[in-house]
Short mmCIF file of C-alpha atoms in Angstrom, two decimals:
data_model
loop_
_atom_site.label_atom_id
_atom_site.label_comp_id
_atom_site.label_asym_id
_atom_site.label_seq_id
_atom_site.Cartn_x
_atom_site.Cartn_y
_atom_site.Cartn_z
CA MET A 1 45.61 -10.26 -36.03
CA ALA A 2 44.84 -6.55 -36.06
CA MET A 3 43.32 -3.96 -38.35
CA ASP A 4 44.43 -0.32 -38.49
CA LYS A 5 41.88 2.47 -38.93
CA ARG A 6 42.27 2.58 -42.70
CA GLN A 7 41.78 -1.19 -43.05
CA TRP A 8 38.78 -0.99 -40.70
CA LEU A 9 37.06 1.73 -42.69
CA LEU A 10 37.81 0.03 -46.01
CA THR A 11 36.29 -3.19 -44.71
CA PHE A 12 33.19 -1.35 -43.57
CA ALA A 13 32.86 0.29 -46.96
CA ALA A 14 33.34 -2.92 -48.92
CA THR A 15 30.51 -4.57 -50.78
CA ALA A 16 30.57 -8.22 -51.70
CA ALA A 17 28.69 -10.80 -53.68
CA LEU A 18 26.75 -11.90 -50.61
CA LEU A 19 24.74 -8.69 -50.77
CA LEU A 20 23.22 -9.89 -54.03
CA ALA A 21 21.04 -12.20 -51.97
CA GLY A 22 18.95 -9.08 -51.28
CA CYS A 23 16.04 -8.75 -48.90
CA LYS A 24 13.26 -11.29 -48.65
CA GLY A 25 9.63 -10.40 -49.08
CA GLU A 26 8.49 -7.71 -46.72
CA SER A 27 5.63 -9.84 -45.42
CA ALA A 28 7.95 -12.57 -44.04
CA PRO A 29 6.72 -13.53 -40.56
CA GLN A 30 8.87 -12.67 -37.54
CA ASN A 31 9.47 -16.30 -36.55
CA ASP A 32 11.23 -16.95 -39.88
CA LEU A 33 14.31 -15.00 -38.81
CA GLY A 34 16.01 -18.28 -37.92
CA ALA A 35 15.58 -19.39 -41.53
CA GLU A 36 17.10 -16.10 -42.70
CA ILE A 37 20.14 -16.71 -40.50
CA ASP A 38 20.37 -20.27 -41.86
CA GLU A 39 20.44 -18.90 -45.38
CA VAL A 40 23.12 -16.26 -44.85
CA ALA A 41 25.26 -18.77 -42.94
CA THR A 42 25.00 -21.27 -45.78
CA THR A 43 25.88 -18.58 -48.32
CA LEU A 44 28.89 -17.52 -46.23
CA VAL A 45 30.50 -20.96 -46.17
CA GLU A 46 30.08 -21.20 -49.94
CA GLN A 47 32.68 -18.44 -50.32
CA PRO A 48 36.18 -19.49 -51.45
CA LEU A 49 38.39 -21.01 -48.71
CA LEU A 50 35.73 -20.75 -45.99
CA HIS A 51 35.05 -24.04 -44.22
CA SER A 52 32.50 -23.41 -41.49
CA THR A 53 30.80 -20.68 -39.53
CA SER A 54 28.85 -20.07 -36.36
CA ILE A 55 26.46 -17.14 -36.06
CA ALA A 56 24.78 -15.85 -32.90
CA VAL A 57 22.06 -13.21 -33.09
CA VAL A 58 19.98 -11.42 -30.47
CA TYR A 59 17.11 -9.45 -31.95
CA ARG A 60 14.62 -7.68 -29.71
CA GLY A 61 15.20 -10.20 -26.95
CA GLN A 62 15.05 -13.32 -29.13
CA GLY A 63 18.22 -15.39 -29.49
CA PHE A 64 19.39 -17.52 -32.42
CA ILE A 65 22.48 -19.68 -32.98
CA ARG A 66 23.33 -21.36 -36.26
CA HIS A 67 26.29 -23.53 -37.31
CA ARG A 68 27.08 -24.39 -40.93
CA GLY A 69 29.80 -26.11 -42.96
CA ASP A 70 32.42 -28.72 -42.11
CA MET A 71 35.16 -27.72 -39.72
CA GLU A 72 37.77 -29.95 -41.33
CA THR A 73 38.19 -30.60 -45.04
CA GLY A 74 37.08 -34.10 -45.98
CA LYS A 75 35.56 -34.81 -42.56
CA PRO A 76 31.85 -34.04 -42.32
CA GLY A 77 31.03 -32.25 -39.11
CA ALA A 78 29.75 -28.76 -38.39
CA PRO A 79 30.67 -26.74 -35.32
CA THR A 80 28.39 -27.18 -32.32
CA ASP A 81 27.34 -25.21 -29.27
CA ALA A 82 30.26 -26.87 -27.45
CA THR A 83 32.89 -25.67 -29.94
CA LEU A 84 35.34 -23.26 -28.33
CA TYR A 85 36.54 -20.53 -30.68
CA GLU A 86 39.51 -18.20 -30.48
CA ILE A 87 37.84 -14.79 -30.72
CA GLY A 88 41.09 -12.87 -31.26
CA SER A 89 40.87 -9.12 -30.82
CA LEU A 90 37.26 -9.26 -29.68
CA SER A 91 39.04 -10.06 -26.42
CA LYS A 92 39.85 -6.33 -26.24
CA THR A 93 36.20 -5.39 -25.78
CA LEU A 94 36.04 -7.60 -22.68
CA ALA A 95 39.15 -5.86 -21.32
CA GLY A 96 37.51 -2.51 -22.04
CA THR A 97 34.44 -3.58 -20.09
CA LEU A 98 36.61 -4.42 -17.08
CA VAL A 99 38.24 -0.98 -17.23
CA ALA A 100 34.82 0.68 -17.47
CA ASN A 101 33.80 -1.22 -14.34
CA ALA A 102 36.99 -0.12 -12.57
CA VAL A 103 36.27 3.51 -13.52
CA LEU A 104 32.73 3.32 -12.12
CA GLU A 105 34.11 1.71 -8.96
CA GLN A 106 36.60 4.62 -8.76
CA ARG A 107 39.53 2.24 -8.64
CA LEU A 108 41.31 4.15 -11.40
CA SER A 109 40.91 7.21 -13.58
CA LEU A 110 41.10 7.42 -17.35
CA ASP A 111 43.62 10.23 -16.94
CA ASP A 112 46.01 8.20 -14.79
CA ASP A 113 49.59 8.05 -16.04
CA VAL A 114 50.14 4.38 -16.89
CA ARG A 115 53.51 4.53 -15.10
CA THR A 116 51.58 4.81 -11.82
CA TYR A 117 50.96 1.07 -12.18
CA LEU A 118 54.46 0.05 -13.30
CA LYS A 119 57.38 -0.83 -11.03
CA GLY A 120 60.64 0.83 -11.97
CA ASP A 121 61.34 3.82 -14.17
CA TYR A 122 59.76 4.22 -17.61
CA PRO A 123 60.84 7.71 -18.69
CA ASN A 124 60.22 6.62 -22.28
CA LEU A 125 56.43 6.31 -21.86
CA GLN A 126 55.82 10.00 -22.52
CA TYR A 127 56.37 12.59 -25.21
CA LYS A 128 57.71 15.99 -24.25
CA GLY A 129 56.29 15.66 -20.77
CA GLU A 130 52.89 14.31 -21.85
CA PRO A 131 52.53 10.78 -20.44
CA ILE A 132 50.61 7.85 -21.83
CA ARG A 133 47.35 7.75 -19.92
CA ILE A 134 44.86 4.91 -19.54
CA ARG A 135 42.44 6.59 -21.97
CA HIS A 136 45.17 6.47 -24.63
CA LEU A 137 45.50 2.69 -24.26
CA LEU A 138 41.74 2.23 -24.65
CA SER A 139 41.51 4.43 -27.75
CA HIS A 140 44.65 3.17 -29.55
CA THR A 141 46.24 6.60 -29.34
CA SER A 142 49.12 5.74 -26.98
CA GLY A 143 51.83 5.56 -29.63
CA LEU A 144 52.77 2.05 -28.47
CA PRO A 145 53.59 -0.48 -31.20
CA ASN A 146 51.01 -3.01 -32.29
CA MET A 147 52.84 -5.94 -30.73
CA LEU A 148 55.62 -6.63 -28.28
CA PRO A 149 58.17 -7.99 -28.83
CA GLU A 150 58.80 -5.68 -31.77
CA GLN A 151 59.84 -8.62 -33.98
CA ALA A 152 56.22 -9.75 -34.07
CA ASN A 153 55.29 -6.68 -36.10
CA LYS A 154 57.78 -7.69 -38.77
CA VAL A 155 56.35 -11.21 -38.89
CA LEU A 156 52.82 -9.85 -39.29
CA GLU A 157 53.74 -7.67 -42.27
CA ASP A 158 53.13 -10.73 -44.46
CA PHE A 159 50.26 -12.22 -42.51
CA THR A 160 49.10 -14.63 -45.24
CA ASP A 161 52.51 -16.26 -45.67
CA HIS A 162 52.19 -19.91 -44.75
CA GLY A 163 55.10 -19.62 -42.35
CA THR A 164 53.54 -16.85 -40.25
CA PRO A 165 51.78 -19.03 -37.61
CA ALA A 166 54.95 -21.03 -36.92
CA ALA A 167 57.03 -17.85 -36.74
CA LEU A 168 54.62 -16.35 -34.20
CA ASN A 169 54.64 -19.55 -32.15
CA ALA A 170 58.44 -19.53 -32.03
CA LEU A 171 58.55 -15.86 -31.09
CA TYR A 172 56.14 -16.22 -28.17
CA GLU A 173 57.49 -19.51 -26.86
CA GLY A 174 58.47 -18.68 -23.29
CA TYR A 175 57.65 -14.98 -23.73
CA GLY A 176 55.68 -13.78 -20.74
CA LYS A 177 54.93 -10.81 -18.55
CA VAL A 178 58.55 -10.26 -17.49
CA GLY A 179 59.73 -10.13 -21.09
CA PHE A 180 56.92 -7.76 -22.05
CA LEU A 181 57.73 -5.31 -19.25
CA GLU A 182 61.42 -5.44 -20.15
CA ASP A 183 60.62 -4.69 -23.80
CA LEU A 184 58.35 -1.86 -22.70
CA HIS A 185 61.48 -0.01 -21.48
CA ALA A 186 62.77 0.15 -25.07
CA VAL A 187 59.62 1.58 -26.67
CA GLN A 188 59.96 5.04 -28.19
CA ILE A 189 56.96 7.40 -28.25
CA ASN A 190 57.38 9.69 -31.24
CA LYS A 191 54.31 11.91 -30.95
CA ALA A 192 51.99 13.27 -28.31
CA PRO A 193 49.63 10.55 -27.01
CA GLY A 194 45.93 11.03 -27.55
CA LYS A 195 45.95 12.40 -31.07
CA ASP A 196 46.66 9.77 -33.74
CA TYR A 197 45.13 6.31 -34.13
CA ALA A 198 47.64 3.45 -34.15
CA TYR A 199 46.17 0.04 -33.32
CA SER A 200 48.04 -1.50 -30.40
CA SER A 201 47.57 -4.95 -28.95
CA ALA A 202 50.52 -4.14 -26.70
CA GLY A 203 48.38 -1.36 -25.24
CA THR A 204 45.70 -3.89 -24.33
CA GLU A 205 48.26 -6.17 -22.69
CA LEU A 206 49.45 -3.22 -20.62
CA THR A 207 45.81 -2.52 -19.73
CA ALA A 208 45.55 -6.05 -18.31
CA HIS A 209 48.66 -5.45 -16.20
CA ILE A 210 47.07 -2.27 -14.83
CA LEU A 211 43.88 -4.15 -13.95
CA GLU A 212 45.93 -6.80 -12.14
CA SER A 213 47.63 -4.06 -10.15
CA VAL A 214 44.33 -2.39 -9.28
CA TYR A 215 42.52 -5.55 -8.21
CA ASN A 216 45.53 -7.49 -6.92
CA THR A 217 44.52 -10.61 -8.82
CA ASP A 218 45.47 -12.26 -12.10
CA TYR A 219 43.74 -11.00 -15.21
CA GLU A 220 41.98 -14.23 -16.19
CA SER A 221 40.48 -14.65 -12.71
CA LEU A 222 39.24 -11.07 -12.85
CA LEU A 223 37.78 -11.59 -16.32
CA ARG A 224 35.98 -14.80 -15.46
CA ALA A 225 34.63 -13.56 -12.14
CA PHE A 226 33.17 -10.41 -13.68
CA PHE A 227 31.54 -12.03 -16.70
CA ILE A 228 30.21 -15.01 -14.76
CA GLU A 229 28.42 -12.63 -12.41
CA ALA A 230 27.39 -10.00 -14.97
CA ALA A 231 26.48 -12.21 -17.93
CA ALA A 232 26.50 -15.86 -16.73
CA MET A 233 29.42 -16.50 -19.12
CA ASN A 234 30.76 -19.59 -17.38
CA ASP A 235 32.53 -21.06 -20.41
CA THR A 236 34.70 -18.10 -21.43
CA ARG A 237 38.38 -18.36 -20.63
CA ILE A 238 41.94 -17.56 -21.72
CA HIS A 239 43.78 -20.73 -20.73
CA LEU A 240 42.17 -24.08 -21.48
CA PRO A 241 42.43 -26.98 -19.03
CA ASP A 242 43.72 -30.13 -20.73
CA ALA A 243 40.26 -31.68 -20.45
CA GLN A 244 38.81 -28.85 -22.55
CA ALA A 245 41.50 -28.68 -25.25
CA THR A 246 39.67 -31.06 -27.60
CA ARG A 247 36.78 -28.58 -27.81
CA LEU A 248 38.98 -25.91 -29.44
CA ALA A 249 37.99 -25.29 -33.05
CA ILE A 250 40.32 -26.49 -35.75
CA GLY A 251 41.18 -23.77 -38.25
CA TYR A 252 42.93 -22.76 -41.45
CA HIS A 253 45.38 -19.97 -42.21
CA SER A 254 45.06 -18.12 -45.50
CA ASP A 255 44.92 -20.58 -48.44
CA ASN A 256 46.91 -23.28 -46.68
CA PRO A 257 44.89 -26.53 -46.99
CA VAL A 258 46.55 -27.94 -43.85
CA PRO A 259 45.01 -26.98 -40.49
CA THR A 260 47.21 -24.60 -38.53
CA THR A 261 48.15 -24.16 -34.90
CA ALA A 262 46.31 -22.12 -32.28
CA MET A 263 47.16 -18.51 -31.53
CA PRO A 264 50.25 -18.38 -29.30
CA GLN A 265 49.74 -17.34 -25.70
CA LEU A 266 50.37 -13.63 -25.14
CA PRO A 267 51.65 -12.41 -21.76
CA TRP A 268 48.20 -11.61 -20.32
CA GLY A 269 46.02 -12.75 -23.20
CA ALA A 270 43.76 -9.69 -22.96
CA SER A 271 44.40 -8.58 -26.53
CA GLY A 272 43.72 -11.84 -28.35
CA ASN A 273 43.56 -15.06 -26.35
CA VAL A 274 39.97 -15.33 -25.12
CA LYS A 275 38.11 -18.51 -26.10
CA ALA A 276 34.33 -18.75 -26.10
CA THR A 277 31.47 -20.76 -27.57
CA ALA A 278 28.66 -19.38 -29.70
CA PRO A 279 26.22 -19.64 -26.74
CA GLU A 280 28.69 -17.65 -24.62
CA MET A 281 28.85 -14.96 -27.28
CA LEU A 282 25.04 -14.91 -27.38
CA LYS A 283 25.17 -14.09 -23.67
CA TYR A 284 27.71 -11.38 -24.43
CA LEU A 285 25.36 -9.86 -27.00
CA ARG A 286 22.53 -9.83 -24.46
CA PHE A 287 24.84 -8.23 -21.90
CA GLN A 288 25.80 -5.50 -24.35
CA LEU A 289 22.23 -4.80 -25.44
CA ALA A 290 21.00 -4.57 -21.83
CA ASN A 291 23.15 -1.42 -21.61
CA SER A 292 23.94 -1.52 -17.91
CA PRO A 293 25.92 1.43 -16.49
CA VAL A 294 29.16 -0.50 -17.14
CA VAL A 295 28.22 -1.15 -20.76
CA ALA A 296 27.09 2.46 -21.26
CA GLU A 297 30.43 3.66 -19.92
CA SER A 298 32.36 1.25 -22.16
CA HIS A 299 30.46 2.58 -25.20
CA ARG A 300 31.24 6.20 -24.35
CA PRO A 301 33.45 7.82 -27.02
CA LEU A 302 36.90 8.65 -25.69
CA VAL A 303 38.35 10.00 -28.93
CA THR A 304 36.45 11.21 -32.00
CA PHE A 305 38.46 11.04 -35.21
CA ASP A 306 35.80 12.35 -37.57
CA SER A 307 32.02 12.67 -37.79
CA ASP A 308 31.63 8.94 -38.50
CA PHE A 309 34.29 7.22 -36.40
CA SER A 310 35.22 7.28 -32.74
CA ILE A 311 36.65 4.90 -30.16
CA GLY A 312 35.21 3.93 -26.80
CA TYR A 313 36.74 1.43 -24.38
CA PHE A 314 38.31 -0.48 -27.29
CA TRP A 315 34.98 -0.35 -29.14
CA ASN A 316 34.87 1.04 -32.67
CA ILE A 317 31.91 3.43 -32.79
CA VAL A 318 30.45 4.18 -36.21
CA SER A 319 27.92 6.98 -36.65
CA GLY A 320 25.93 8.31 -39.56
CA ASP A 321 25.04 4.95 -41.10
CA THR A 322 21.51 5.32 -42.47
CA LEU A 323 20.78 1.60 -42.26
CA LYS A 324 22.47 0.63 -39.00
CA GLY A 325 22.31 3.87 -37.04
CA THR A 326 25.10 4.41 -34.52
CA TYR A 327 26.65 1.05 -33.76
CA TYR A 328 29.51 -0.55 -31.83
CA ALA A 329 31.70 -3.14 -33.49
CA HIS A 330 34.98 -4.98 -33.38
CA HIS A 331 36.86 -7.40 -35.61
CA GLY A 332 38.87 -10.30 -34.26
CA GLY A 333 41.45 -12.34 -36.09
CA VAL A 334 44.07 -14.97 -35.32
CA PRO A 335 45.91 -17.21 -37.78
CA ARG A 336 43.04 -19.71 -37.95
CA SER A 337 39.83 -17.79 -37.31
CA GLN A 338 38.21 -14.41 -37.82
CA CYS A 339 35.09 -12.92 -36.32
CA TYR A 340 32.98 -9.81 -35.87
CA VAL A 341 30.70 -8.52 -33.16
CA TYR A 342 28.13 -5.79 -33.85
CA ILE A 343 25.86 -4.04 -31.37
CA MET A 344 23.09 -2.01 -33.07
CA PRO A 345 20.76 -0.28 -30.60
CA LYS A 346 18.57 0.99 -33.47
CA TYR A 347 17.16 -2.53 -33.87
CA ASP A 348 17.94 -3.86 -30.39
CA LEU A 349 20.21 -6.17 -32.39
CA GLY A 350 23.48 -7.94 -31.69
CA ILE A 351 25.33 -10.12 -34.19
CA PHE A 352 28.37 -12.35 -33.73
CA VAL A 353 29.87 -14.15 -36.74
CA ILE A 354 32.95 -16.37 -36.70
CA THR A 355 34.68 -18.59 -39.26
CA ASN A 356 37.47 -21.12 -38.82
CA GLN A 357 39.57 -19.58 -41.60
CA SER A 358 41.70 -16.44 -41.59
CA GLY A 359 42.74 -14.75 -44.81
CA ASN A 360 42.67 -11.44 -46.66
CA GLU A 361 39.04 -11.78 -47.81
CA THR A 362 37.55 -13.39 -44.71
CA ALA A 363 36.58 -10.14 -43.02
CA ARG A 364 34.88 -8.81 -46.15
CA ALA A 365 32.81 -11.97 -46.52
CA MET A 366 31.63 -11.76 -42.91
CA GLU A 367 30.90 -8.04 -43.22
CA ALA A 368 28.77 -8.72 -46.29
CA THR A 369 26.91 -11.44 -44.39
CA ILE A 370 26.13 -9.01 -41.58
CA ASP A 371 25.00 -6.34 -44.04
CA THR A 372 22.63 -8.79 -45.71
CA LEU A 373 21.15 -9.83 -42.38
CA VAL A 374 20.70 -6.23 -41.22
CA LYS A 375 18.99 -5.32 -44.51
CA ARG A 376 16.53 -8.15 -44.03
CA ILE A 377 15.79 -7.14 -40.46
CA ALA A 378 15.32 -3.52 -41.54
CA SER A 379 12.90 -4.71 -44.21
CA ARG A 380 10.91 -6.64 -41.61
CA GLU A 381 10.66 -3.60 -39.36
CA ALA A 382 9.61 -1.39 -42.24
CA ALA A 383 6.87 -3.86 -43.14
CA VAL A 384 5.59 -4.01 -39.57
CA SER A 385 5.49 -0.22 -39.29
CA ARG A 386 3.28 0.16 -42.39
#
């Protein structure tokens, strides 16, 4: 469900067999990019345990969507444009965008003490007089645990255990905003906020609470209203009406051959409960690449950890990559799907890849797919420039 900094960097450094596909001939015509995406999608679903994939790409204004594989073992049928996916922690980047908008609207400041937006006393949300500020939530430097309730972190220690989805479902049954805010009283901050990276979905849930307080509306309504207006994303949501439930992608956890249950509902859902189709994510890529003032603010580094890695408004920012240039990325994972989003201004390129399987090697396979596709696009551009 979440990746710490070390896991993130290891994943980015990994190479996989998919890279052996190499680059196609440099003289390949521009309109063959769809065929290239077809090929890498087909190669991806040939990897062990992977069932199906959807890929959305925006490259220099041109959009592509491809679906490959069978969603359910033994039942032919690929995903479609109507398939709703759980995008997991990619949800955080949408929350970050909403905060960036609130900052530009001067509704809040990144340096606000988070307790300003909490009712009651939270003397624990500070370390030696230094409070947790909104910028610390966005950059995963707050010192908050990954998940609340704390028991969820124990469950996630053995993510690939077949019992993990059921254990999470039981833990979050009936657990809502009231329970979260009660548990927040018991959190202990053991170091000064703003210094050390510690991935925190709880921090994103608290961010959603702050946004609700600022705008005096529920988080999902705020999310939908903003992205409908800014990106025409009409089919992105947190809660599914009963009439839409059949569109939700089936998925597999680890090496369990039996389809598993959906991600349990978190108190606000901002950290991992957004559902979207591939066409919706294509719109999201276009929105990101258009680089409006809100997007530019959300991509602004808030904390720099080293010369290659910084964090924006929940965005991982990677610099110094010779092939990709500076790019913005995020991984998302729930017990039955994993995905990536990449925004690469160097090529005016956005890539979204999702699979309906979630295991230890899923992220590496998708990363290798993206690397292959970027290499081929780089080869095309090099050929054109000659």
